[in-house]
Every structure is written in structure tokens, then in C-alpha cells.
Amino acid sequence: MASSAKKLKDQVGLTGNSAVALAMKQINPDVCPAYPITPSTAVIETFSDYFANGEVDTEFITVESEHSAMSACVGASAAGARVMTATSSQGLALMWEVLYIASGMRFPIVMATVNRALSSPINIHCDHSDSMGARDSGWIQIYSETVQEAYDNMFQAIRIAEDKRVLTPAMVCMDGFITSHAIENLTLATDAEVKGFVGDYTPEHSLLDTDNPVTMGAMTMPDSYMNFKFEQSNAIAGAKEVVVEIGKEYGKLTGREYGLLDCYNLEDADVAIVVLSSAAGTTKAAVDELRKEGKKVGVLRPRLYRPFPHQEIAEALKGIGAVCVLDRADSMSGFGGPLFTDIRSALYGIENAPLVMGRIFGLGGRDFNVANAKEVFEETFKALEAGKIEKTTGYITI
Amino acid sequence: MSSEKKNKMPLGGIINKGGTCEDYDTGGWRKFRPILDKEKCIDCLICWAMCPDSAIIVEDGKMVGFNLDHCKGCGICDVECPDKVKAIAMIDEKVAKKG
Ligand code: SF4
Ligand code: SF4
């Protein structure tokens, strides 16, 4: 009791957006080009207050669009700066072509992505259509369940992206409104802890280094383009180990260690739900209730989605009878969402592979509550009992 | 630059030193070749300033011709040469080669 009271005393209540803006202030990046968009607006709004009050040394650049924001990120990164920004939805969509340029040029830009649905129809609420569309853009993607995690992930993302073995941009995703606008208690790191953890950024090359002139963004021909892509592919695949390493180091510093996956009651589970971000919290509540009834259920929440930790996921899910993968985005392929196809592919050919089905949920902010999670578990149990999946993919709460 | 030691390609597609375009032959792209009429030329050097490939050869402040290893035949020099002078003409590269 005493210790939990003390724990609470040291905590502060912040929205996801405020916590991420505070993390950016503590990181104190060299450059922040930004164009605010709902629901990530408050990240940039709050950070611009820090800038106006002289609390950061950052060059804050207001631009005319998200395409310009990411272009300015690339330019600043080419100059050798530590660069951060934030966006959502249509903003991320407008950044599209420049996302690939940032990753291809191996610039360790870190972006807070506050997940929101894509038009049309227009909708400002949460789903993962925006970041899922960018899943093949060569950016590392970390999905946060809580405000605390979004805050903690920002520091780790800087270290992961800037690691010499990786040198790849990273986005830290959190759920629009659900996490970005909800106030949660969280424990902050001190400015000194953050400074020590993120350290200084030393770029590999800088366009401002006139003693060592380099050309960036040059044309490549069929004899070399593929080799660059091969090396980029190896670098992002290798980021997996770095994510684990940095997560452990962060754990030593703050007591909050992070890995690739968050496994909740999986060891002895008969059925499990795989889901990203805040909906995992809801699903865990359903697990707690069902466990009281003696039902062996669990949750797997991938924290790292790009690169995709397929071996670790296969290891975590093998031996479980049936799994339902919940996607907060539709691939419009007629075959479920992106997380479903990735998970199912990771399980193909392994021993004791579970039955796998996929369900789309929560599009455009459609509510997903504990009762909905229980219904999914129930349907997954039915598949287990029948020994086969009746309907491989579909929608729930429709 | 440890990453470059491990990787065969320079990081992120950079070119590691300056001045490398000198080694890159763009003359092969040429469809039209600039021809100079030295009688007309007043050595204003506008063509030298405007050529995107630094292919105008200047000696002792005088325009003397074209570096055909790098001239890609864009015709900018022809357009930019003052209207009253028009000392540069673009001719078909195939014809130029034959002749
Ligand atoms: S044709 Fe173009 S590239 Fe060739 S000399 Fe004239 S301006 Fe330069
Ligand atoms: S622009 Fe015309 S006149 Fe002037 S230097 Fe060139 S060729 Fe001669």
C-alpha cells in the first residue's frame, strides 16, 4: 500500500500527446519541421510552446504541408541534424513519397504517428490505416499500448534509429484519441536521465561539412540500385536485435523494460488474440475476466511491427490451439488486414501451428470493448472445438 | 564510417567525395551537337555561365569550344547566346559524326 501510494505520488497525469511532446522537449532535437493535424495536433502545439518559451534549442520550422514537413526533415537530416516530427492520417499519406526517401537515404528521423483513419469517408478517429499503409516504406514501426509506453518509446526510438547498425527512420505509433487524448498516470524520466540515455547525435555525413564534400540523393542505375536496397533491407531486419538491446538498457535506467512482444497469459493458453496498441489493454481485461471462469485465454501484442519479429511471434504462438488476429486496418485485398496476413505467414510451416483467423475491428474509431473481445474469444474457442476455421477473415461489431 | 567498412555500398547512396562528375561521361546522351561560329562570337561568356555541364571551354577569357565528353546537347548555350550574336547552332549529332 505504502509503496503503491509512493509510486502514485511520483507520477503525473498527462495525455498521450502531452507526454510525447514532453519527451521531444527532453530529447531537445536540433530540428523539428511540422504541420499539425488531428489527432496529433497537440504534440506540435505543445512543442511549439516549449520552443516559444525558449525551453528547447530546436530549430522549429512551420511548413505549408506534411509533404514539406517530411522534406524539411530529410534536408535537415542531410545537414546532420537530429530531427523529429509528428503526424496523423492524411498528413502521413501526404508524406508518402518522402518517407521512402528518408529511409533510402538512411536518415534516422523519429516521428510520432498518432493513428487515425484515412478518408474517404472523412473521419478523424482512430484506426491504423495510416501507418499500415506506410508499413513497407522502410521505417521502423513501434506501436504503443499506453501513454507511458508512447513516452518511453520516443527515447528508445532515437537510440534505435541512430544506432550505427540500423540508421533507419522510426515511427512511434499510438492510438488517436484513445491514447493521444486520454489522461493517464505515468512516471517520467528526469532530463538528466534522458540526456544520458539518448546522448549526442553524430551523423555519418553532413552536407555542411565542406572539408569532406559528399553528394546525397544521386541517381543510381540497375547495376547498383538493388544493392542499396539489399543493404537497407539487411539494416532494418537487423534493427530487431537493437530494439531488444535498447529496451533492456532502458529497463535498467527506468525499471521499465521493453521487448519485441508483449505476451499476456500466453504460456498455457488454448486460444489467443493478437492485436496492436491500446486494444490490447481492453483484451487483457477480457482475459482477466475469462481466466476467472477458468478459460485459458491470452493476448499477444507485437510492440515492434517493422521489422516484423516473425520468429519470436511463431515461438510465442506455437502450441496454442486457435488464434484470432485483430486488425484495425483493412488491406482491401479481400483477405483480411495486414497484421493477419503477416502473422499467418509467420506461422506457416511451423510445428504445432495454431488455427488462425483474422477479424477487422475498430475502423474510424468504432468502439471495441471488453464484451467485444470476449465475443472474439468465444468465436475462436468454437473454431478450436470444431478443429477448423469456418470463416477465415471478416469484420466484427458491424 | 564503420558501416561503410561492413557494407559494400556507401551508406544511403551517397557519393563519398566531390568532383566525381568529371569522371562521368554524359556526352553519349547527345542528340544535337553545338557548333560555334567563332567569327560571330563576342566572348561574352554567357554560354559558359549557363551551361549546366560546365562543357564550355574557355581559354584566356575567350570562348574556344565545347568539351564533347560532357556536353549533353541540351541547347541552352544556343538559346542563351545573345540574340544579336547567335554564334552557336545545334546540329544533328548523327550528321555531325559523319561529317
Ligand atoms: S548544348 Fe548544353 S551541355 Fe552542351 S555546351 Fe551547350 S549548354 Fe552545355
Ligand atoms: S554566349 Fe555566344 S557570344 Fe557569348 S561567348 Fe558564348 S558563343 Fe560567344
Short mmCIF file of C-alpha atoms and ligand atoms in Angstrom, two decimals:
data_model
loop_
_atom_site.label_atom_id
_atom_site.label_comp_id
_atom_site.label_asym_id
_atom_site.label_seq_id
_atom_site.Cartn_x
_atom_site.Cartn_y
_atom_site.Cartn_z
CA MET A 1 0.00 0.00 0.00
CA ALA A 2 2.71 2.43 1.06
CA SER A 3 4.81 1.64 -1.97
CA SER A 4 1.92 1.97 -4.41
CA ALA A 5 0.99 5.31 -2.83
CA LYS A 6 4.57 6.45 -3.27
CA LYS A 7 4.51 5.21 -6.82
CA LEU A 8 1.43 7.31 -7.49
CA LYS A 9 2.97 10.31 -5.78
CA ASP A 10 5.88 10.26 -8.24
CA GLN A 11 3.56 10.04 -11.20
CA VAL A 12 1.96 12.75 -13.27
CA GLY A 13 -1.22 12.71 -15.30
CA LEU A 14 -0.71 13.51 -18.98
CA THR A 15 -2.42 12.89 -22.28
CA GLY A 16 -0.52 10.84 -24.85
CA ASN A 17 0.09 13.94 -26.93
CA SER A 18 1.44 15.94 -23.95
CA ALA A 19 3.67 13.04 -22.90
CA VAL A 20 5.12 12.70 -26.40
CA ALA A 21 5.68 16.46 -26.65
CA LEU A 22 7.42 16.37 -23.27
CA ALA A 23 9.60 13.50 -24.48
CA MET A 24 10.53 15.64 -27.51
CA LYS A 25 11.38 18.53 -25.21
CA GLN A 26 13.61 16.27 -23.11
CA ILE A 27 15.29 14.91 -26.25
CA ASN A 28 15.74 18.51 -27.46
CA PRO A 29 16.19 17.70 -31.18
CA ASP A 30 18.15 20.04 -33.48
CA VAL A 31 15.30 20.50 -35.93
CA CYS A 32 11.52 19.96 -35.85
CA PRO A 33 9.67 20.71 -39.10
CA ALA A 34 5.96 20.21 -38.53
CA TYR A 35 2.45 20.69 -39.87
CA PRO A 36 -0.18 19.89 -37.24
CA ILE A 37 -3.08 17.54 -37.96
CA THR A 38 -5.76 15.96 -35.76
CA PRO A 39 -5.28 13.98 -33.53
CA SER A 40 -1.52 14.68 -33.28
CA THR A 41 -2.03 18.48 -33.27
CA ALA A 42 -1.34 18.85 -29.55
CA VAL A 43 2.11 17.22 -29.92
CA ILE A 44 3.23 20.05 -32.17
CA GLU A 45 1.19 22.70 -30.35
CA THR A 46 2.77 21.81 -27.00
CA PHE A 47 6.22 21.51 -28.51
CA SER A 48 5.84 24.93 -30.16
CA ASP A 49 5.11 26.33 -26.67
CA TYR A 50 8.38 24.86 -25.42
CA PHE A 51 10.08 26.44 -28.41
CA ALA A 52 8.42 29.85 -27.90
CA ASN A 53 9.36 29.80 -24.21
CA GLY A 54 12.99 29.08 -25.04
CA GLU A 55 12.87 25.68 -23.31
CA VAL A 56 14.40 23.86 -26.29
CA ASP A 57 17.33 24.67 -28.60
CA THR A 58 15.40 23.26 -31.55
CA GLU A 59 15.03 24.97 -34.90
CA PHE A 60 11.23 24.79 -35.23
CA ILE A 61 10.11 25.07 -38.84
CA THR A 62 6.46 25.72 -39.68
CA VAL A 63 5.80 24.49 -43.20
CA GLU A 64 2.90 24.58 -45.64
CA SER A 65 2.11 20.86 -45.76
CA GLU A 66 3.17 17.46 -44.45
CA HIS A 67 4.97 16.80 -47.73
CA SER A 68 7.06 19.86 -46.93
CA ALA A 69 7.43 18.78 -43.29
CA MET A 70 8.99 15.45 -44.22
CA SER A 71 11.02 17.10 -47.00
CA ALA A 72 12.43 19.54 -44.45
CA CYS A 73 13.15 16.59 -42.13
CA VAL A 74 15.16 14.99 -44.94
CA GLY A 75 17.02 18.24 -45.66
CA ALA A 76 17.84 18.84 -42.01
CA SER A 77 18.94 15.25 -41.60
CA ALA A 78 21.20 15.59 -44.66
CA ALA A 79 22.74 18.58 -42.93
CA GLY A 80 23.49 16.29 -39.99
CA ALA A 81 20.76 17.29 -37.54
CA ARG A 82 18.80 15.15 -35.08
CA VAL A 83 15.27 15.56 -36.45
CA MET A 84 11.81 14.83 -35.05
CA THR A 85 8.24 15.48 -36.14
CA ALA A 86 4.69 14.20 -35.64
CA THR A 87 1.70 13.50 -37.86
CA SER A 88 -1.52 11.52 -38.42
CA SER A 89 -3.75 10.16 -41.17
CA GLN A 90 -3.87 12.35 -44.32
CA GLY A 91 -0.71 14.04 -43.09
CA LEU A 92 1.17 10.76 -43.17
CA ALA A 93 -0.40 9.99 -46.55
CA LEU A 94 0.88 13.30 -47.92
CA MET A 95 4.38 12.44 -46.64
CA TRP A 96 4.37 9.16 -48.54
CA GLU A 97 6.98 9.68 -51.26
CA VAL A 98 9.32 11.43 -48.85
CA LEU A 99 9.06 8.59 -46.30
CA TYR A 100 10.81 6.34 -48.82
CA ILE A 101 13.46 9.00 -49.48
CA ALA A 102 14.17 9.34 -45.74
CA SER A 103 14.59 5.59 -45.30
CA GLY A 104 16.53 5.06 -48.54
CA MET A 105 18.95 7.81 -47.58
CA ARG A 106 19.21 6.13 -44.16
CA PHE A 107 18.28 9.21 -42.12
CA PRO A 108 17.37 8.37 -38.50
CA ILE A 109 14.37 10.72 -38.29
CA VAL A 110 11.96 9.94 -35.45
CA MET A 111 8.26 10.66 -35.91
CA ALA A 112 5.34 10.34 -33.52
CA THR A 113 2.46 8.87 -35.51
CA VAL A 114 -0.90 9.31 -33.84
CA ASN A 115 -3.06 6.76 -35.63
CA ARG A 116 -6.20 7.94 -37.39
CA ALA A 117 -8.43 6.67 -40.18
CA LEU A 118 -7.90 7.72 -43.80
CA SER A 119 -10.52 9.42 -45.96
CA SER A 120 -12.89 8.63 -47.59
CA PRO A 121 -15.33 8.89 -45.88
CA ILE A 122 -13.59 11.53 -43.81
CA ASN A 123 -13.14 10.55 -40.17
CA ILE A 124 -10.80 11.90 -37.50
CA HIS A 125 -10.93 8.90 -35.15
CA CYS A 126 -8.56 6.04 -34.52
CA ASP A 127 -7.62 3.21 -36.78
CA HIS A 128 -4.32 2.03 -38.19
CA SER A 129 -4.94 2.62 -41.92
CA ASP A 130 -2.40 5.47 -41.96
CA SER A 131 0.66 3.73 -40.52
CA MET A 132 -0.27 0.35 -42.03
CA GLY A 133 -0.12 1.98 -45.45
CA ALA A 134 3.42 3.05 -44.61
CA ARG A 135 4.45 -0.38 -43.35
CA ASP A 136 6.61 -1.10 -46.41
CA SER A 137 8.21 2.37 -46.52
CA GLY A 138 11.37 1.21 -44.78
CA TRP A 139 10.55 2.90 -41.46
CA ILE A 140 10.79 1.08 -38.16
CA GLN A 141 7.34 0.96 -36.57
CA ILE A 142 6.79 0.66 -32.84
CA TYR A 143 3.18 0.50 -31.57
CA SER A 144 2.43 1.79 -28.07
CA GLU A 145 -0.34 0.44 -25.83
CA THR A 146 -0.36 3.22 -23.21
CA VAL A 147 0.68 6.82 -22.66
CA GLN A 148 3.61 5.58 -20.56
CA GLU A 149 4.77 3.37 -23.39
CA ALA A 150 4.40 6.09 -26.05
CA TYR A 151 6.54 8.35 -23.86
CA ASP A 152 9.16 5.65 -23.21
CA ASN A 153 9.22 4.58 -26.87
CA MET A 154 10.22 8.06 -28.04
CA PHE A 155 13.61 7.87 -26.29
CA GLN A 156 14.22 4.31 -27.39
CA ALA A 157 13.27 5.17 -30.98
CA ILE A 158 16.01 7.81 -31.07
CA ARG A 159 18.61 5.28 -29.96
CA ILE A 160 17.34 2.54 -32.30
CA ALA A 161 17.13 4.79 -35.37
CA GLU A 162 20.55 6.36 -34.76
CA ASP A 163 22.30 3.09 -33.97
CA LYS A 164 25.17 2.69 -36.47
CA ARG A 165 23.95 -0.83 -37.30
CA VAL A 166 20.49 0.49 -38.15
CA LEU A 167 20.49 4.13 -39.37
CA THR A 168 16.85 3.96 -40.39
CA PRO A 169 13.96 6.29 -39.54
CA ALA A 170 11.45 5.21 -36.92
CA MET A 171 7.84 5.97 -36.13
CA VAL A 172 6.34 5.64 -32.70
CA CYS A 173 2.63 4.94 -33.10
CA MET A 174 -0.13 5.45 -30.56
CA ASP A 175 -3.91 5.34 -30.94
CA GLY A 176 -5.56 8.62 -31.86
CA PHE A 177 -7.86 9.99 -29.12
CA ILE A 178 -7.87 6.69 -27.19
CA THR A 179 -4.24 7.24 -26.16
CA SER A 180 -3.43 10.70 -27.56
CA HIS A 181 -6.24 12.49 -25.71
CA ALA A 182 -6.75 10.30 -22.64
CA ILE A 183 -5.00 11.32 -19.43
CA GLU A 184 -3.06 8.50 -17.80
CA ASN A 185 -0.74 8.37 -14.85
CA LEU A 186 2.83 7.92 -15.90
CA THR A 187 6.30 8.02 -14.47
CA LEU A 188 8.64 10.49 -16.12
CA ALA A 189 12.35 10.20 -16.69
CA THR A 190 14.44 13.11 -15.46
CA ASP A 191 16.01 15.44 -18.02
CA ALA A 192 19.45 14.18 -16.94
CA GLU A 193 18.40 10.55 -17.43
CA VAL A 194 17.09 11.32 -20.93
CA LYS A 195 20.20 13.29 -21.84
CA GLY A 196 22.43 10.44 -20.71
CA PHE A 197 20.31 7.83 -22.48
CA VAL A 198 19.88 9.49 -25.89
CA GLY A 199 23.38 11.05 -25.89
CA ASP A 200 24.60 13.27 -28.70
CA TYR A 201 23.94 12.51 -32.34
CA THR A 202 26.98 12.28 -34.59
CA PRO A 203 25.90 11.98 -38.22
CA GLU A 204 27.81 9.70 -40.57
CA HIS A 205 27.95 12.50 -43.13
CA SER A 206 26.83 16.10 -43.21
CA LEU A 207 26.23 18.36 -46.18
CA LEU A 208 27.54 21.22 -44.02
CA ASP A 209 30.92 19.51 -43.67
CA THR A 210 32.65 21.31 -46.53
CA ASP A 211 36.01 19.68 -45.72
CA ASN A 212 34.50 16.31 -46.65
CA PRO A 213 32.18 17.02 -49.56
CA VAL A 214 29.65 14.31 -50.45
CA THR A 215 26.75 14.05 -52.87
CA MET A 216 23.44 12.84 -51.45
CA GLY A 217 20.42 11.59 -53.34
CA ALA A 218 22.32 10.81 -56.55
CA MET A 219 20.87 8.76 -59.40
CA THR A 220 21.55 5.02 -59.34
CA MET A 221 21.33 2.65 -62.25
CA PRO A 222 20.24 -1.01 -62.46
CA ASP A 223 23.81 -2.02 -61.57
CA SER A 224 23.62 -0.50 -58.08
CA TYR A 225 20.02 0.37 -57.03
CA MET A 226 19.28 -3.19 -55.96
CA ASN A 227 22.46 -3.40 -53.87
CA PHE A 228 21.44 -0.29 -51.93
CA LYS A 229 18.01 -1.83 -51.31
CA PHE A 230 19.64 -5.12 -50.23
CA GLU A 231 21.71 -3.29 -47.66
CA GLN A 232 18.73 -1.22 -46.48
CA SER A 233 16.75 -4.44 -46.12
CA ASN A 234 19.51 -6.03 -44.02
CA ALA A 235 19.81 -2.92 -41.88
CA ILE A 236 16.11 -2.78 -40.96
CA ALA A 237 15.99 -6.56 -40.39
CA GLY A 238 18.94 -6.18 -38.01
CA ALA A 239 17.09 -3.48 -36.07
CA LYS A 240 15.25 -6.27 -34.24
CA GLU A 241 18.27 -7.12 -32.07
CA VAL A 242 18.93 -3.44 -31.43
CA VAL A 243 15.33 -2.92 -30.26
CA VAL A 244 15.84 -5.70 -27.68
CA GLU A 245 19.22 -4.32 -26.58
CA ILE A 246 17.96 -0.75 -26.18
CA GLY A 247 14.77 -1.98 -24.45
CA LYS A 248 16.92 -3.74 -21.84
CA GLU A 249 19.15 -0.72 -21.36
CA TYR A 250 16.08 1.48 -20.91
CA GLY A 251 14.78 -1.04 -18.38
CA LYS A 252 17.98 -0.76 -16.34
CA LEU A 253 17.64 3.02 -16.31
CA THR A 254 13.93 3.35 -15.53
CA GLY A 255 12.74 -0.07 -14.35
CA ARG A 256 10.51 -0.31 -17.41
CA GLU A 257 11.99 -2.85 -19.79
CA TYR A 258 10.57 -3.34 -23.28
CA GLY A 259 10.90 -6.23 -25.74
CA LEU A 260 9.61 -7.11 -29.19
CA LEU A 261 6.34 -8.59 -27.96
CA ASP A 262 4.05 -8.23 -25.01
CA CYS A 263 2.78 -11.70 -24.08
CA TYR A 264 -0.14 -11.81 -21.65
CA ASN A 265 -1.15 -15.22 -20.24
CA LEU A 266 0.07 -16.96 -23.37
CA GLU A 267 2.08 -19.88 -21.92
CA ASP A 268 -0.83 -22.21 -21.20
CA ALA A 269 -3.42 -20.51 -23.45
CA ASP A 270 -5.80 -22.59 -25.60
CA VAL A 271 -6.81 -19.56 -27.64
CA ALA A 272 -5.27 -16.15 -28.08
CA ILE A 273 -5.93 -12.77 -29.65
CA VAL A 274 -3.17 -10.91 -31.46
CA VAL A 275 -3.72 -7.17 -31.51
CA LEU A 276 -1.71 -3.92 -31.61
CA SER A 277 -1.73 -0.86 -29.36
CA SER A 278 -4.47 0.24 -26.95
CA ALA A 279 -6.97 -2.51 -27.88
CA ALA A 280 -4.55 -4.96 -26.24
CA GLY A 281 -5.38 -3.33 -22.90
CA THR A 282 -9.08 -3.93 -23.46
CA THR A 283 -8.37 -7.51 -24.49
CA LYS A 284 -6.25 -8.08 -21.37
CA ALA A 285 -9.24 -7.03 -19.26
CA ALA A 286 -11.32 -9.63 -21.11
CA VAL A 287 -8.59 -12.21 -20.46
CA ASP A 288 -8.69 -11.45 -16.72
CA GLU A 289 -12.46 -11.99 -16.64
CA LEU A 290 -12.36 -15.18 -18.71
CA ARG A 291 -9.45 -16.61 -16.71
CA LYS A 292 -11.63 -16.26 -13.58
CA GLU A 293 -14.10 -18.55 -15.35
CA GLY A 294 -11.27 -20.99 -15.95
CA LYS A 295 -10.92 -20.27 -19.68
CA LYS A 296 -7.35 -20.42 -20.87
CA VAL A 297 -7.02 -17.29 -22.98
CA GLY A 298 -4.16 -14.93 -23.69
CA VAL A 299 -3.04 -11.90 -25.70
CA LEU A 300 -0.05 -11.32 -27.93
CA ARG A 301 0.68 -7.67 -28.60
CA PRO A 302 3.52 -7.08 -31.05
CA ARG A 303 5.31 -3.90 -29.92
CA LEU A 304 7.63 -3.92 -32.90
CA TYR A 305 5.79 -4.35 -36.19
CA ARG A 306 8.52 -3.25 -38.66
CA PRO A 307 10.85 -5.05 -38.85
CA PHE A 308 8.44 -7.92 -38.27
CA PRO A 309 9.62 -10.26 -35.46
CA HIS A 310 8.27 -13.35 -37.22
CA GLN A 311 10.40 -15.97 -35.45
CA GLU A 312 9.57 -14.63 -31.99
CA ILE A 313 5.86 -14.46 -32.89
CA ALA A 314 5.90 -18.04 -34.19
CA GLU A 315 7.66 -19.13 -31.00
CA ALA A 316 5.11 -17.30 -28.81
CA LEU A 317 2.07 -18.71 -30.63
CA LYS A 318 3.14 -22.28 -31.35
CA GLY A 319 1.20 -24.85 -29.40
CA ILE A 320 -1.80 -22.55 -28.92
CA GLY A 321 -4.95 -24.14 -30.39
CA ALA A 322 -6.51 -21.19 -32.22
CA VAL A 323 -5.62 -17.56 -32.71
CA CYS A 324 -7.66 -14.58 -33.87
CA VAL A 325 -5.67 -11.66 -35.27
CA LEU A 326 -7.46 -8.34 -34.87
CA ASP A 327 -6.61 -5.69 -37.44
CA ARG A 328 -7.51 -2.02 -37.04
CA ALA A 329 -6.99 -1.59 -40.80
CA ASP A 330 -8.24 -3.40 -43.88
CA SER A 331 -5.82 -4.26 -46.69
CA MET A 332 -8.73 -4.13 -49.16
CA SER A 333 -7.31 -7.33 -50.60
CA GLY A 334 -10.33 -9.46 -49.84
CA PHE A 335 -8.11 -11.38 -47.43
CA GLY A 336 -8.21 -9.53 -44.12
CA GLY A 337 -5.87 -6.99 -42.61
CA PRO A 338 -2.09 -6.64 -42.79
CA LEU A 339 -1.36 -7.98 -39.30
CA PHE A 340 -3.43 -11.10 -40.06
CA THR A 341 -1.57 -11.93 -43.28
CA ASP A 342 1.81 -11.28 -41.63
CA ILE A 343 1.01 -13.42 -38.58
CA ARG A 344 -0.49 -16.24 -40.63
CA SER A 345 2.58 -16.22 -42.85
CA ALA A 346 4.89 -16.31 -39.80
CA LEU A 347 3.08 -19.43 -38.60
CA TYR A 348 3.09 -21.31 -41.90
CA GLY A 349 5.12 -24.49 -41.81
CA ILE A 350 5.99 -24.41 -38.11
CA GLU A 351 5.24 -27.39 -35.87
CA ASN A 352 2.11 -27.11 -33.71
CA ALA A 353 0.86 -24.10 -35.62
CA PRO A 354 -2.46 -22.76 -34.32
CA LEU A 355 -5.56 -22.32 -36.44
CA VAL A 356 -5.56 -18.67 -37.50
CA MET A 357 -8.38 -16.34 -38.35
CA GLY A 358 -8.48 -12.59 -38.87
CA ARG A 359 -11.06 -10.01 -37.94
CA ILE A 360 -11.21 -6.30 -38.74
CA PHE A 361 -12.31 -4.10 -35.84
CA GLY A 362 -12.38 -0.51 -34.66
CA LEU A 363 -12.24 1.29 -38.02
CA GLY A 364 -12.76 5.03 -37.81
CA GLY A 365 -12.96 4.88 -34.02
CA ARG A 366 -15.66 2.16 -33.83
CA ASP A 367 -15.72 1.14 -30.16
CA PHE A 368 -14.04 -2.10 -29.13
CA ASN A 369 -14.93 -3.03 -25.57
CA VAL A 370 -14.34 -5.94 -23.19
CA ALA A 371 -17.59 -7.63 -24.29
CA ASN A 372 -16.43 -7.46 -27.94
CA ALA A 373 -13.08 -9.02 -27.00
CA LYS A 374 -14.93 -11.81 -25.14
CA GLU A 375 -17.08 -12.49 -28.21
CA VAL A 376 -13.93 -12.86 -30.29
CA PHE A 377 -12.51 -15.31 -27.75
CA GLU A 378 -15.79 -17.23 -27.87
CA GLU A 379 -15.69 -17.49 -31.65
CA THR A 380 -12.04 -18.56 -31.52
CA PHE A 381 -12.93 -21.27 -28.98
CA LYS A 382 -15.61 -22.51 -31.37
CA ALA A 383 -13.02 -22.85 -34.12
CA LEU A 384 -10.79 -24.77 -31.75
CA GLU A 385 -13.60 -27.14 -30.79
CA ALA A 386 -14.58 -27.65 -34.42
CA GLY A 387 -10.93 -28.16 -35.36
CA LYS A 388 -11.33 -25.79 -38.28
CA ILE A 389 -11.95 -22.14 -39.13
CA GLU A 390 -15.41 -21.53 -40.60
CA LYS A 391 -14.65 -18.01 -41.81
CA THR A 392 -11.00 -17.08 -42.20
CA THR A 393 -11.46 -13.33 -42.42
CA GLY A 394 -14.26 -10.89 -41.64
CA TYR A 395 -15.41 -7.85 -39.68
CA ILE A 396 -16.67 -7.65 -36.10
CA THR A 397 -19.02 -5.08 -34.47
CA ILE A 398 -20.58 -4.32 -37.84
CA MET B 1 32.22 5.34 -41.03
CA SER B 2 32.22 1.85 -39.63
CA SER B 3 29.08 0.95 -41.56
CA GLU B 4 30.88 1.50 -44.83
CA LYS B 5 33.56 -0.98 -43.91
CA LYS B 6 30.96 -3.67 -43.46
CA ASN B 7 28.81 -2.67 -46.42
CA LYS B 8 29.99 -2.69 -49.96
CA MET B 9 27.82 0.24 -50.97
CA PRO B 10 28.24 3.73 -49.48
CA LEU B 11 25.58 4.42 -46.84
CA GLY B 12 22.26 5.71 -48.19
CA GLY B 13 23.55 6.07 -51.75
CA ILE B 14 25.97 8.91 -51.04
CA ILE B 15 28.92 9.71 -53.30
CA ASN B 16 31.85 9.87 -50.94
CA LYS B 17 33.90 12.68 -52.48
CA GLY B 18 33.46 15.81 -54.53
CA GLY B 19 34.12 16.44 -58.22
CA THR B 20 33.21 12.96 -59.40
CA CYS B 21 31.06 14.14 -62.33
CA GLU B 22 34.28 14.85 -64.20
CA ASP B 23 34.71 11.06 -64.50
CA TYR B 24 31.15 10.56 -65.75
CA ASP B 25 30.76 10.81 -69.49
CA THR B 26 27.45 12.47 -70.39
CA GLY B 27 28.48 13.18 -74.00
CA GLY B 28 26.90 9.90 -75.07
CA TRP B 29 23.42 11.30 -74.32
CA ARG B 30 23.80 13.96 -77.06
CA LYS B 31 21.27 14.08 -79.91
CA PHE B 32 22.23 17.59 -81.01
CA ARG B 33 25.75 18.99 -81.06
CA PRO B 34 26.55 22.68 -80.54
CA ILE B 35 28.67 24.25 -83.27
CA LEU B 36 30.48 27.55 -82.70
CA ASP B 37 30.84 30.28 -85.31
CA LYS B 38 33.92 32.00 -83.89
CA GLU B 39 33.56 34.85 -86.43
CA LYS B 40 30.35 35.94 -84.73
CA CYS B 41 31.29 35.21 -81.09
CA ILE B 42 31.93 38.28 -78.91
CA ASP B 43 33.30 36.27 -75.93
CA CYS B 44 30.64 37.49 -73.54
CA LEU B 45 30.85 34.05 -71.85
CA ILE B 46 27.12 33.88 -71.17
CA CYS B 47 27.17 30.34 -72.59
CA TRP B 48 29.94 29.41 -70.13
CA ALA B 49 27.87 30.73 -67.22
CA MET B 50 24.66 29.00 -68.35
CA CYS B 51 25.94 25.57 -69.46
CA PRO B 52 24.64 23.05 -66.86
CA ASP B 53 27.53 20.66 -67.55
CA SER B 54 30.48 23.08 -67.50
CA ALA B 55 31.15 21.97 -71.06
CA ILE B 56 32.12 25.37 -72.49
CA ILE B 57 35.88 25.58 -72.81
CA VAL B 58 37.34 28.98 -72.04
CA GLU B 59 40.98 29.90 -72.50
CA ASP B 60 42.43 33.30 -71.58
CA GLY B 61 38.93 34.72 -71.18
CA LYS B 62 37.88 33.57 -74.63
CA MET B 63 35.23 31.02 -75.58
CA VAL B 64 37.11 28.40 -77.61
CA GLY B 65 34.72 25.45 -77.95
CA PHE B 66 32.90 22.56 -76.29
CA ASN B 67 34.01 19.65 -74.12
CA LEU B 68 32.17 16.95 -76.03
CA ASP B 69 32.79 14.31 -73.31
CA HIS B 70 30.39 16.23 -71.08
CA CYS B 71 28.21 18.31 -73.42
CA LYS B 72 24.84 16.51 -73.40
CA GLY B 73 23.41 18.63 -76.19
CA CYS B 74 20.69 20.44 -74.24
CA GLY B 75 20.99 23.56 -76.42
CA ILE B 76 20.91 26.02 -73.53
CA CYS B 77 24.09 27.71 -74.82
CA ASP B 78 22.42 28.20 -78.21
CA VAL B 79 19.34 29.80 -76.62
CA GLU B 80 21.35 31.97 -74.22
CA CYS B 81 23.86 33.29 -76.75
CA PRO B 82 22.68 36.94 -77.25
CA ASP B 83 20.05 37.40 -79.98
CA LYS B 84 22.19 39.89 -81.86
CA VAL B 85 25.09 37.43 -81.94
CA LYS B 86 23.74 33.89 -82.25
CA ALA B 87 27.18 32.31 -82.57
CA ILE B 88 26.02 28.80 -81.61
CA ALA B 89 23.92 26.45 -83.73
CA MET B 90 22.69 22.98 -82.79
CA ILE B 91 23.12 20.33 -85.47
CA ASP B 92 22.05 16.69 -85.61
CA GLU B 93 24.64 14.57 -83.76
CA LYS B 94 24.49 11.82 -86.41
CA VAL B 95 25.21 14.34 -89.16
CA ALA B 96 27.99 15.89 -87.03
CA LYS B 97 29.58 12.47 -86.51
CA LYS B 98 29.57 11.67 -90.24
CA GLY B 99 30.81 14.96 -91.28
S1 SF4 C 1 24.50 22.04 -75.50
FE1 SF4 C 1 24.09 22.20 -73.30
S2 SF4 C 1 25.61 20.88 -72.39
FE2 SF4 C 1 26.33 21.30 -74.48
S3 SF4 C 1 27.63 23.03 -74.26
FE3 SF4 C 1 25.63 23.84 -74.76
S4 SF4 C 1 24.70 24.27 -72.76
FE4 SF4 C 1 26.46 22.96 -72.40
S1 SF4 C 2 27.25 33.28 -75.50
FE1 SF4 C 2 27.67 33.38 -77.71
S2 SF4 C 2 28.80 35.22 -77.93
FE2 SF4 C 2 28.86 34.80 -75.79
S3 SF4 C 2 30.72 33.61 -75.54
FE3 SF4 C 2 29.14 32.15 -75.85
S4 SF4 C 2 29.15 31.75 -78.04
FE4 SF4 C 2 30.31 33.63 -77.73
#
